[in-house]
Amino acid sequence: MRFFTRLRVTDQRSPRYVGDRPKKFAYQWMRLAHVCCRWRGITLDIPWLWAEIQLDKQWPIDFLHAQFDHAKDNTLSIQVALRDRFTPLFTVTCTTKLDKLRALDITRDSDPKDVQEALHTLSGSAENLEVFSVEGVHVDIPATLFAGGAPKLRHFALVNCESIPWDATLFRNGAITHLHLELGDPFSTPPIERISWAQLYSLLTAVKDTLESFKLLQSLQEEPLPEDLLSKEPVMLPQLKHITLNGFAFEISLALEHIIRFPPSTHSIIGATLDQDAYLEFEKLMSAIASARSSTLEIKDMTIEATRNRLTQLQQVDRNRSSLTKIVAYASAKPIPSDNGEIQVDLRTPIFELTLHCPRNAEVWEEHFYPFSQSELVPGVSLSHLEHLRLAPILGAAANIPDSFWEMISQLETLKSLEISEMGIGGFLKMLKEDSSVLANAIYHRLEATETDDAHHSAGEQVPHTNRALSPDQRRFGLLHRLSLELIPDLNQKTRRQLSDGFKILQRNLAERQALGLGVEDLRVTSCCLAEWKKEALELLGAVVKVEPLRPWTAEGMNLMIDHIEPIAL
């Protein structure tokens, strides 16, 4: 008996969900029932072992009846794929045992017609219901769902539904900790009724003291906020640990700016579709994220993954939009590998994860949209503490990074680490060329000063004190200590003519930094033509050179990038 109890405790501590999907019941205890007659008798006398019920097409109905019988008065956890023969059994069971339900997960394998029929029977009181989900079934959720009340409901998920009764009393349950609401195709005809701003405000107000995880996808209104809501204080969600919003940038910005507030420690995942004025909407969205957190976004570590604006054969696109840019930002520095080569586990929670989409009609985009490439920084966002930056493409199609972006980040006084992967570095090399002019001037004056000092010493005169420090305002990437270049198309054989000039700039700048004691301590060049062509020269600069064979898809992606990449034009 004690062994079975320990088995149950272990099972209860395991996650209820794997990602967004309900975790299937393992029924591992059933193997123990076959050990001997005594153990079989023990399992028959433990009702809670039989209370977790999974209905799918492979499960014998006779055994399901046995589970209901042996569960006795225990609360039931039911995971069901409603199809054909299970619907009548499910309807009868849930109607007669509604007060015994503890968890009910209706999975995406269900038939929508059967689910619709079953949901209309769930109109009574579910006093012990803690978990309820309808996942991936295109049905209309009835307003009478658990109309009798579900006071213990904590986990509530309605995913890809055709309609959701936003004013239903079930949403006003003050015990909800995890709420996931997602409508089906937002571009369907006739259009799906989305949650109004007043309904969203009312819903969050009802669960503000308990809500820990909130997902609202493809459900926000496209209309401006009404005047009465603009005069109200936003809803503070002090317990919120995770928030996920998906929709158009305009509507997400309104929700974060005027309705939702959460602690700075909350993990924010935003998926936003930008429209005509990409820069303006990006700026408003970033400022809204800062407003919702009630603090400036102080970023120390950031990854930007961006694809070209034109759709290519490598991009996986749906019929409504294509991915453009993903930004992941952290408030703390990235763990550094230890001396013995072991990589520390990264346990940081991002300040935010932001995925920007362009509409399927890509012509509305400006040709060279890239985040943080404006002349002024976004209000509410600070990059003055940025230490690590990683730039990479999405799906192998690299974006052309504007010179204005390189200009901005090259002047950051705290940037120590830069990783560039699978994209053109023409703008980066331009900044190094400008930096070399400053360094060369400093080296010249240092040599000149040394000769003057030697002359004073020879004449027995006192050496005058002069300030020979480099001005940070003149430098580019002044504190850069780590540089990683991987699969750079500018350094591929197709661009050998450009490669010569590009390598000279890179080599000169790194050598000048070393001469002034400002060298890059960790330089890595991986899988570039440059790695083979100038390996010895790179190693003299302290580079860790890795020459790896290109995978077929990588080579194809690189060729595609090279065909579209802009010339370095140094």
Coordinates of C-alpha atoms in Angstrom, one line a residue:
M1 CA 0.0 0.0 0.0
R2 CA 2.8 2.4 0.9
F3 CA 4.5 1.7 -2.5
F4 CA 1.3 2.6 -4.4
T5 CA 0.9 5.7 -2.3
R6 CA 4.5 6.8 -3.2
L7 CA 3.8 6.0 -6.9
R8 CA 0.8 8.3 -6.8
V9 CA 2.7 11.2 -5.1
T10 CA 5.4 10.9 -7.8
D11 CA 2.7 11.0 -10.5
Q12 CA 1.0 14.0 -9.0
R13 CA 4.3 16.0 -8.9
S14 CA 4.9 15.4 -12.6
P15 CA 3.8 18.2 -15.0
R16 CA 0.1 18.2 -15.9
Y17 CA 1.0 19.4 -19.4
V18 CA 3.7 18.8 -21.9
G19 CA 4.0 22.2 -23.5
D20 CA 0.4 23.2 -24.2
R21 CA -0.8 19.6 -24.6
P22 CA -2.3 17.6 -21.7
K23 CA 0.0 14.9 -20.5
K24 CA -1.3 11.4 -21.2
F25 CA -1.9 9.1 -18.3
A26 CA 0.8 6.4 -18.1
Y27 CA -1.2 3.7 -16.2
Q28 CA 2.2 2.3 -15.1
W29 CA 0.5 1.0 -11.9
M30 CA -1.4 -1.5 -14.1
R31 CA 1.8 -3.5 -14.6
L32 CA 2.1 -4.0 -10.9
A33 CA -1.4 -5.5 -10.8
H34 CA 0.0 -8.4 -12.8
V35 CA 2.8 -9.3 -10.4
C36 CA 0.7 -11.6 -8.2
C37 CA -2.8 -12.1 -6.9
R38 CA -2.1 -10.2 -3.7
W39 CA -0.9 -7.1 -5.6
R40 CA -3.9 -7.4 -7.9
G41 CA -6.2 -7.4 -4.9
I42 CA -4.4 -4.3 -3.5
T43 CA -4.9 -2.4 -6.8
L44 CA -8.6 -3.2 -6.9
D45 CA -9.0 -1.8 -3.3
I46 CA -7.3 1.6 -4.1
P47 CA -10.0 3.8 -5.7
W48 CA -7.8 6.7 -6.6
L49 CA -5.7 4.5 -8.9
W50 CA -8.8 4.1 -11.1
A51 CA -9.8 7.7 -11.0
E52 CA -7.6 8.8 -13.9
I53 CA -9.5 7.8 -17.1
Q54 CA -8.3 8.1 -20.7
L55 CA -10.9 7.7 -23.5
D56 CA -9.4 7.1 -26.9
K57 CA -10.2 4.8 -29.8
Q58 CA -8.0 2.0 -28.6
W59 CA -9.4 1.8 -25.1
P60 CA -11.9 -1.1 -24.3
I61 CA -15.3 0.3 -23.2
D62 CA -15.7 -2.6 -20.7
F63 CA -12.5 -1.5 -19.0
L64 CA -13.8 2.0 -18.8
H65 CA -16.9 0.8 -17.0
A66 CA -14.6 -1.1 -14.6
Q67 CA -12.7 2.2 -14.0
F68 CA -15.8 4.1 -13.1
D69 CA -16.9 1.3 -10.7
H70 CA -13.5 0.9 -8.9
A71 CA -13.0 4.7 -8.6
K72 CA -16.1 4.8 -6.3
D73 CA -16.5 8.3 -4.8
N74 CA -13.1 9.6 -5.8
T75 CA -12.9 12.7 -8.0
L76 CA -12.2 11.8 -11.7
S77 CA -9.6 13.1 -14.1
I78 CA -10.8 12.4 -17.7
Q79 CA -8.9 12.8 -20.9
V80 CA -11.1 12.1 -23.9
A81 CA -11.0 12.1 -27.7
L82 CA -14.8 12.3 -28.3
R83 CA -15.6 10.1 -31.3
D84 CA -18.5 7.8 -32.1
R85 CA -18.9 5.2 -29.4
F86 CA -17.4 7.3 -26.6
T87 CA -19.8 10.2 -26.9
P88 CA -22.9 8.5 -25.3
L89 CA -20.8 7.0 -22.5
F90 CA -19.1 10.4 -21.9
T91 CA -22.4 12.3 -21.9
V92 CA -24.0 9.9 -19.4
T93 CA -20.8 9.8 -17.2
C94 CA -20.4 13.5 -17.0
T95 CA -24.0 14.2 -16.5
T96 CA -24.3 11.8 -13.6
K97 CA -20.8 12.4 -12.1
L98 CA -20.4 16.1 -12.9
D99 CA -19.8 16.9 -9.2
K100 CA -17.0 14.2 -9.2
L101 CA -15.0 15.7 -12.0
R102 CA -11.6 17.0 -11.0
A103 CA -10.0 17.3 -14.5
L104 CA -11.5 17.2 -18.0
D105 CA -9.3 17.4 -21.1
I106 CA -11.0 17.2 -24.5
T107 CA -8.1 16.5 -27.0
R108 CA -7.7 17.7 -30.6
D109 CA -8.4 14.1 -31.9
S110 CA -12.1 14.7 -31.1
D111 CA -14.9 15.1 -33.6
P112 CA -16.3 18.7 -33.4
K113 CA -19.9 17.6 -33.7
D114 CA -19.5 15.1 -30.8
V115 CA -17.7 17.7 -28.7
Q116 CA -20.4 20.3 -29.4
E117 CA -23.1 17.9 -28.3
A118 CA -21.2 17.0 -25.2
L119 CA -20.4 20.5 -24.1
H120 CA -24.1 21.4 -24.0
T121 CA -24.6 18.7 -21.4
L122 CA -22.0 20.3 -19.1
S123 CA -24.3 23.0 -17.7
G124 CA -24.5 22.0 -14.1
S125 CA -22.3 22.6 -11.1
A126 CA -18.8 21.2 -11.1
E127 CA -17.9 21.7 -7.5
N128 CA -14.5 19.8 -7.7
L129 CA -13.4 20.7 -11.2
E130 CA -9.8 22.0 -11.2
V131 CA -8.7 21.5 -14.8
F132 CA -10.7 22.0 -18.0
S133 CA -9.4 22.3 -21.6
V134 CA -10.7 22.0 -25.1
E135 CA -7.7 21.7 -27.4
G136 CA -7.7 22.2 -31.1
V137 CA -11.4 21.4 -31.7
H138 CA -13.3 23.9 -33.9
V139 CA -16.4 24.3 -31.8
D140 CA -18.6 27.0 -30.4
I141 CA -18.2 27.1 -26.6
P142 CA -21.7 27.4 -25.1
A143 CA -22.4 30.2 -22.6
T144 CA -24.0 27.6 -20.4
L145 CA -20.7 25.7 -19.8
F146 CA -20.6 24.9 -16.1
A147 CA -23.2 27.6 -15.5
G148 CA -23.9 26.1 -12.1
G149 CA -20.4 27.1 -11.0
A150 CA -16.8 25.7 -10.9
P151 CA -15.4 27.4 -7.8
K152 CA -12.1 25.3 -7.7
L153 CA -11.3 25.8 -11.4
R154 CA -7.6 26.7 -11.7
H155 CA -6.4 25.6 -15.2
F156 CA -8.7 26.7 -18.0
A157 CA -7.8 26.4 -21.7
L158 CA -9.9 26.9 -24.9
V159 CA -7.6 26.5 -27.9
N160 CA -8.6 27.1 -31.6
C161 CA -12.3 27.4 -30.8
E162 CA -14.8 28.9 -33.3
S163 CA -16.3 31.2 -30.7
I164 CA -15.8 31.9 -26.9
P165 CA -18.6 33.4 -24.7
W166 CA -16.4 36.2 -23.2
D167 CA -19.2 37.2 -20.8
A168 CA -19.7 33.8 -19.3
T169 CA -19.7 33.5 -15.5
L170 CA -17.0 30.8 -15.8
F171 CA -14.4 33.5 -16.7
R172 CA -15.2 35.4 -13.5
N173 CA -14.0 32.5 -11.3
G174 CA -11.5 34.1 -8.9
A175 CA -9.5 30.8 -8.4
I176 CA -8.1 30.6 -12.0
T177 CA -4.3 30.5 -12.0
H178 CA -3.7 29.4 -15.7
L179 CA -5.8 30.9 -18.5
H180 CA -5.2 30.0 -22.2
L181 CA -7.7 31.5 -24.7
E182 CA -7.2 31.2 -28.4
L183 CA -9.6 31.6 -31.3
G184 CA -9.4 29.7 -34.6
D185 CA -8.6 31.4 -37.9
P186 CA -8.9 35.1 -37.3
F187 CA -9.3 35.7 -41.1
S188 CA -12.3 33.4 -41.4
T189 CA -15.6 34.4 -43.1
P190 CA -17.8 35.5 -41.3
P191 CA -15.2 36.9 -38.9
I192 CA -15.0 35.4 -35.4
E193 CA -16.2 37.6 -32.5
R194 CA -13.1 38.7 -30.6
I195 CA -13.0 39.8 -27.0
S196 CA -13.9 43.4 -26.5
W197 CA -11.7 45.8 -24.5
A198 CA -14.4 46.0 -21.8
Q199 CA -14.6 42.2 -21.6
L200 CA -10.9 41.9 -21.3
Y201 CA -10.7 44.4 -18.5
S202 CA -13.5 42.7 -16.7
L203 CA -12.0 39.3 -17.1
L204 CA -8.6 40.3 -15.8
T205 CA -10.1 42.2 -12.9
A206 CA -11.9 39.0 -11.8
V207 CA -8.7 36.9 -11.7
K208 CA -6.1 39.5 -10.9
D209 CA -5.2 38.1 -7.5
T210 CA -4.6 34.5 -8.6
L211 CA -3.5 34.6 -12.3
E212 CA 0.0 33.1 -12.8
S213 CA -0.1 32.3 -16.5
F214 CA -2.1 34.1 -19.2
K215 CA -2.2 33.3 -23.0
L216 CA -4.4 35.3 -25.3
L217 CA -3.9 34.5 -29.0
Q218 CA -5.6 35.9 -32.0
S219 CA -8.4 37.3 -29.9
L220 CA -7.8 41.0 -29.3
Q221 CA -10.0 43.7 -30.8
E222 CA -8.7 45.8 -33.7
E223 CA -10.8 48.8 -32.6
P224 CA -9.4 51.8 -30.5
L225 CA -10.0 51.8 -26.7
P226 CA -13.3 53.4 -25.6
E227 CA -13.0 56.6 -23.6
D228 CA -14.3 55.1 -20.3
L229 CA -11.4 52.6 -20.3
L230 CA -8.8 55.2 -21.0
S231 CA -9.7 56.9 -17.7
K232 CA -9.4 53.7 -15.6
E233 CA -6.3 52.3 -14.0
P234 CA -4.7 49.3 -15.7
V235 CA -5.3 45.9 -14.0
M236 CA -2.2 44.9 -11.9
L237 CA -1.5 41.1 -12.0
P238 CA 0.9 40.7 -9.1
Q239 CA 1.2 36.9 -9.3
L240 CA 1.7 36.7 -13.1
K241 CA 4.8 34.7 -14.1
H242 CA 4.1 34.1 -17.8
I243 CA 2.2 36.1 -20.4
T244 CA 1.8 35.3 -24.1
L245 CA 0.0 37.6 -26.5
N246 CA -0.4 37.2 -30.2
G247 CA -2.1 39.5 -32.8
F248 CA -1.5 42.7 -34.5
A249 CA 1.1 45.1 -33.0
F250 CA -1.5 47.9 -32.7
E251 CA -3.9 45.9 -30.5
I252 CA -1.2 44.3 -28.4
S253 CA 0.3 47.8 -27.7
L254 CA -3.1 49.1 -26.6
A255 CA -3.6 46.1 -24.2
L256 CA -0.1 46.5 -22.7
E257 CA -0.3 50.3 -22.5
H258 CA -3.8 50.7 -21.0
I259 CA -5.1 47.5 -19.6
I260 CA -2.4 45.1 -18.3
R261 CA 0.3 45.5 -15.7
F262 CA 2.6 42.8 -14.3
P263 CA 5.9 42.5 -12.3
P264 CA 9.2 43.1 -14.1
S265 CA 10.1 39.4 -13.5
T266 CA 7.2 38.2 -15.6
H267 CA 8.3 36.2 -18.7
S268 CA 6.7 37.9 -21.7
I269 CA 6.3 36.2 -25.1
I270 CA 4.8 38.5 -27.8
G271 CA 4.0 37.6 -31.3
A272 CA 3.0 40.8 -33.3
T273 CA 2.1 41.4 -36.9
L274 CA 3.3 44.8 -38.0
D275 CA 1.5 46.9 -40.6
Q276 CA 2.3 49.8 -42.9
D277 CA 4.6 51.9 -40.6
A278 CA 6.8 49.1 -39.3
Y279 CA 9.2 51.4 -37.4
L280 CA 6.5 53.4 -35.6
E281 CA 4.6 50.3 -34.6
F282 CA 7.7 48.6 -33.4
E283 CA 8.6 51.6 -31.3
K284 CA 5.1 51.8 -29.8
L285 CA 5.1 48.0 -29.0
M286 CA 8.5 48.2 -27.2
S287 CA 7.3 51.2 -25.2
A288 CA 4.1 49.4 -24.3
I289 CA 6.1 46.4 -23.0
A290 CA 8.0 48.7 -20.8
S291 CA 4.8 50.4 -19.6
A292 CA 3.2 47.0 -18.7
R293 CA 6.3 46.1 -16.7
S294 CA 6.4 49.6 -15.1
S295 CA 10.1 49.7 -15.7
T296 CA 12.6 50.5 -18.4
L297 CA 13.8 47.5 -20.4
E298 CA 17.5 47.4 -19.3
I299 CA 19.0 44.9 -21.7
K300 CA 22.4 43.2 -21.1
D301 CA 22.1 40.3 -23.5
M302 CA 20.1 40.2 -26.8
T303 CA 19.7 37.9 -29.8
I304 CA 18.2 39.2 -33.0
E305 CA 17.2 36.7 -35.7
A306 CA 15.9 38.2 -38.9
T307 CA 15.1 37.1 -42.4
R308 CA 15.0 39.0 -45.7
N309 CA 11.8 40.9 -46.4
R310 CA 11.2 39.2 -49.8
L311 CA 9.8 35.7 -49.5
T312 CA 12.3 33.0 -50.6
Q313 CA 12.1 29.3 -51.3
L314 CA 13.6 28.6 -47.9
Q315 CA 11.0 30.4 -45.9
Q316 CA 8.1 28.4 -44.4
V317 CA 5.1 30.7 -44.7
D318 CA 1.4 30.3 -44.0
R319 CA -1.3 32.0 -46.1
N320 CA -1.6 35.0 -43.8
R321 CA 1.9 36.0 -42.7
S322 CA 5.6 35.2 -42.8
S323 CA 8.2 35.4 -39.9
L324 CA 10.5 38.4 -40.1
T325 CA 12.3 39.0 -36.9
K326 CA 12.7 37.4 -33.4
I327 CA 14.2 39.3 -30.5
V328 CA 15.1 37.6 -27.2
A329 CA 16.4 40.0 -24.5
Y330 CA 17.8 39.3 -21.0
A331 CA 18.5 41.6 -18.0
S332 CA 21.6 39.6 -17.0
A333 CA 24.8 38.5 -18.7
K334 CA 25.2 35.2 -20.5
P335 CA 26.9 32.4 -18.6
I336 CA 30.5 32.1 -19.7
P337 CA 32.1 28.7 -20.3
S338 CA 34.4 27.6 -17.5
D339 CA 38.2 27.1 -17.9
N340 CA 37.7 23.3 -18.2
G341 CA 35.4 23.8 -21.2
E342 CA 32.2 23.0 -19.4
I343 CA 29.3 25.2 -20.5
Q344 CA 27.2 26.5 -17.6
V345 CA 23.4 25.8 -17.8
D346 CA 21.6 29.0 -18.8
L347 CA 18.7 29.3 -16.3
R348 CA 17.9 32.9 -17.1
T349 CA 14.4 34.1 -17.8
P350 CA 14.2 36.6 -20.7
I351 CA 12.8 40.0 -20.1
F352 CA 10.8 39.4 -23.3
E353 CA 10.7 37.3 -26.4
L354 CA 9.3 39.2 -29.3
T355 CA 8.5 37.7 -32.7
L356 CA 7.6 40.2 -35.4
H357 CA 5.6 39.2 -38.5
C358 CA 4.9 40.9 -41.7
P359 CA 1.6 40.6 -43.5
R360 CA 1.4 38.0 -46.2
N361 CA 1.3 40.9 -48.7
A362 CA 4.9 41.7 -48.2
E363 CA 4.8 44.8 -50.4
V364 CA 3.6 47.0 -47.5
W365 CA 7.1 46.7 -45.9
E366 CA 9.8 49.2 -46.2
E367 CA 12.7 47.6 -48.0
H368 CA 15.1 47.6 -45.1
F369 CA 13.2 47.3 -41.8
Y370 CA 15.5 46.1 -39.0
P371 CA 14.9 46.6 -35.3
F372 CA 16.9 49.3 -33.4
S373 CA 18.2 50.8 -36.6
Q374 CA 16.5 54.2 -36.2
S375 CA 18.5 57.3 -35.4
E376 CA 17.1 57.4 -31.9
L377 CA 16.6 54.6 -29.4
V378 CA 13.1 53.4 -28.6
P379 CA 11.5 55.1 -25.6
G380 CA 11.4 52.8 -22.6
V381 CA 14.2 50.7 -23.9
S382 CA 17.8 51.0 -22.8
L383 CA 20.8 49.4 -24.5
S384 CA 23.3 51.4 -22.5
H385 CA 24.1 48.2 -20.5
L386 CA 24.2 45.8 -23.5
E387 CA 27.2 43.4 -23.1
H388 CA 26.4 40.5 -25.5
L389 CA 24.7 40.7 -28.9
R390 CA 24.0 37.8 -31.3
L391 CA 22.9 38.3 -34.9
A392 CA 21.6 35.5 -37.1
P393 CA 19.1 34.8 -39.8
I394 CA 15.8 32.9 -39.7
L395 CA 15.4 29.8 -41.9
G396 CA 18.7 30.5 -43.7
A397 CA 17.7 33.7 -45.5
A398 CA 19.7 36.6 -44.0
A399 CA 18.4 40.1 -43.8
N400 CA 20.4 43.1 -45.0
I401 CA 21.3 45.0 -41.9
P402 CA 21.3 48.8 -42.4
D403 CA 24.4 50.8 -41.7
S404 CA 22.4 52.8 -39.2
F405 CA 22.1 49.7 -37.0
W406 CA 25.9 49.1 -37.1
E407 CA 26.4 52.8 -36.4
M408 CA 24.2 52.6 -33.3
I409 CA 25.7 49.4 -31.7
S410 CA 29.3 50.3 -32.5
Q411 CA 29.0 53.3 -30.2
L412 CA 27.7 51.3 -27.2
E413 CA 30.2 51.7 -24.5
T414 CA 29.4 48.3 -22.7
L415 CA 29.3 45.9 -25.6
K416 CA 31.9 43.2 -25.0
S417 CA 30.7 40.2 -27.0
L418 CA 29.5 40.0 -30.6
E419 CA 28.4 36.9 -32.5
I420 CA 27.5 37.1 -36.2
S421 CA 26.2 34.1 -38.1
E422 CA 25.1 33.6 -41.7
M423 CA 24.8 37.2 -42.8
G424 CA 26.7 40.0 -44.5
I425 CA 29.1 42.0 -42.4
G426 CA 29.7 44.9 -44.8
G427 CA 28.3 47.4 -42.3
F428 CA 30.4 45.9 -39.5
L429 CA 33.6 46.2 -41.6
K430 CA 32.8 49.8 -42.3
M431 CA 32.7 50.5 -38.5
L432 CA 36.0 48.7 -38.1
K433 CA 37.5 50.8 -40.9
E434 CA 36.5 53.9 -39.1
D435 CA 37.8 52.6 -35.8
S436 CA 41.2 51.8 -37.5
S437 CA 41.6 55.4 -38.4
V438 CA 41.3 56.4 -34.8
L439 CA 43.6 53.6 -33.6
A440 CA 46.2 54.4 -36.3
N441 CA 46.2 58.0 -35.2
A442 CA 46.7 56.9 -31.6
I443 CA 49.5 54.6 -32.6
Y444 CA 51.2 57.4 -34.5
H445 CA 50.9 59.9 -31.6
R446 CA 52.2 57.2 -29.2
L447 CA 55.3 56.6 -31.3
E448 CA 55.8 60.3 -31.7
A449 CA 55.4 60.8 -28.0
T450 CA 57.9 58.0 -27.3
E451 CA 60.5 59.6 -29.5
T452 CA 59.9 63.0 -27.7
D453 CA 60.2 61.3 -24.3
D454 CA 63.5 59.7 -25.4
A455 CA 64.8 63.1 -26.5
H456 CA 63.9 64.7 -23.2
H457 CA 65.6 61.8 -21.3
S458 CA 68.7 62.2 -23.4
A459 CA 68.9 65.9 -22.6
G460 CA 68.3 65.3 -18.9
E461 CA 65.0 67.2 -19.1
Q462 CA 61.8 66.4 -17.2
V463 CA 59.3 64.6 -19.4
P464 CA 56.0 66.6 -19.7
H465 CA 52.9 64.7 -18.8
T466 CA 50.3 64.4 -21.5
N467 CA 47.0 62.6 -21.7
R468 CA 47.2 60.0 -24.4
A469 CA 44.0 58.0 -23.7
L470 CA 41.7 57.2 -26.5
S471 CA 38.4 59.1 -26.4
P472 CA 35.5 56.6 -26.2
D473 CA 33.4 59.0 -28.4
Q474 CA 35.8 58.3 -31.3
R475 CA 36.0 54.5 -31.0
R476 CA 33.9 51.8 -32.7
F477 CA 33.3 48.7 -30.6
G478 CA 35.7 50.0 -28.1
L479 CA 35.3 47.3 -25.4
L480 CA 34.8 44.4 -27.7
H481 CA 36.6 41.3 -26.2
R482 CA 34.8 38.4 -27.9
L483 CA 34.0 38.2 -31.6
S484 CA 32.5 35.1 -33.4
L485 CA 32.1 34.9 -37.2
E486 CA 30.2 31.9 -38.5
L487 CA 29.2 31.0 -42.1
I488 CA 29.6 34.6 -43.3
P489 CA 28.6 34.9 -47.0
D490 CA 30.8 37.9 -47.5
L491 CA 33.7 35.6 -46.8
N492 CA 32.6 32.9 -49.2
Q493 CA 34.4 32.0 -52.4
K494 CA 31.8 33.7 -54.6
T495 CA 32.8 37.0 -53.1
R496 CA 36.6 36.5 -53.2
R497 CA 37.1 40.0 -54.7
Q498 CA 35.3 41.6 -51.8
L499 CA 37.0 39.1 -49.4
S500 CA 40.4 40.6 -50.0
D501 CA 39.4 44.1 -48.9
G502 CA 37.2 42.8 -46.1
F503 CA 39.9 40.6 -44.6
K504 CA 42.5 43.4 -44.8
I505 CA 40.1 45.7 -42.7
L506 CA 39.5 42.9 -40.2
Q507 CA 43.2 42.0 -39.9
R508 CA 44.3 45.6 -39.6
N509 CA 41.8 46.6 -36.9
L510 CA 42.5 43.5 -34.8
A511 CA 46.3 44.0 -35.1
E512 CA 46.0 47.7 -34.1
R513 CA 43.9 46.7 -31.1
Q514 CA 46.6 44.3 -30.0
A515 CA 49.3 46.9 -30.5
L516 CA 47.5 49.2 -28.1
G517 CA 46.7 46.5 -25.6
L518 CA 43.0 46.6 -26.6
G519 CA 42.9 43.3 -28.4
V520 CA 40.0 40.9 -28.8
E521 CA 40.7 38.1 -26.3
D522 CA 38.4 35.5 -27.9
L523 CA 38.2 35.5 -31.7
R524 CA 36.4 32.6 -33.4
V525 CA 36.0 32.0 -37.2
T526 CA 33.9 29.0 -38.1
S527 CA 33.0 27.5 -41.5
C528 CA 34.0 30.5 -43.6
C529 CA 36.1 30.5 -46.8
L530 CA 38.3 32.9 -44.8
A531 CA 39.0 30.2 -42.3
E532 CA 41.0 28.2 -45.0
W533 CA 42.3 31.0 -47.0
K534 CA 43.8 33.1 -44.1
K535 CA 44.0 30.5 -41.4
E536 CA 47.6 31.2 -40.4
A537 CA 47.1 34.9 -40.4
L538 CA 44.0 34.6 -38.2
E539 CA 45.8 32.3 -35.8
L540 CA 48.5 34.9 -35.4
L541 CA 45.8 37.3 -34.3
G542 CA 44.7 34.8 -31.7
A543 CA 41.7 33.4 -33.5
V544 CA 40.2 29.9 -32.9
V545 CA 39.7 28.8 -36.4
K546 CA 37.3 25.9 -37.2
V547 CA 36.9 24.7 -40.7
E548 CA 33.8 22.5 -41.0
P549 CA 32.2 21.0 -44.2
L550 CA 29.0 22.8 -45.1
R551 CA 25.8 20.8 -44.9
P552 CA 23.9 20.7 -48.2
W553 CA 21.0 22.9 -47.0
T554 CA 23.5 25.3 -45.5
A555 CA 25.4 25.6 -48.7
E556 CA 22.2 26.2 -50.6
G557 CA 21.1 28.8 -48.1
M558 CA 24.5 30.5 -48.3
N559 CA 24.4 30.6 -52.1
L560 CA 20.9 32.1 -51.8
M561 CA 22.1 34.7 -49.4
I562 CA 25.1 35.6 -51.6
D563 CA 22.8 36.1 -54.6
H564 CA 20.8 38.7 -52.7
I565 CA 23.3 40.2 -50.3
E566 CA 24.2 43.8 -50.8
P567 CA 27.9 44.6 -51.8
I568 CA 30.2 45.6 -49.0
A569 CA 31.0 48.9 -50.8
L570 CA 33.9 49.8 -48.5

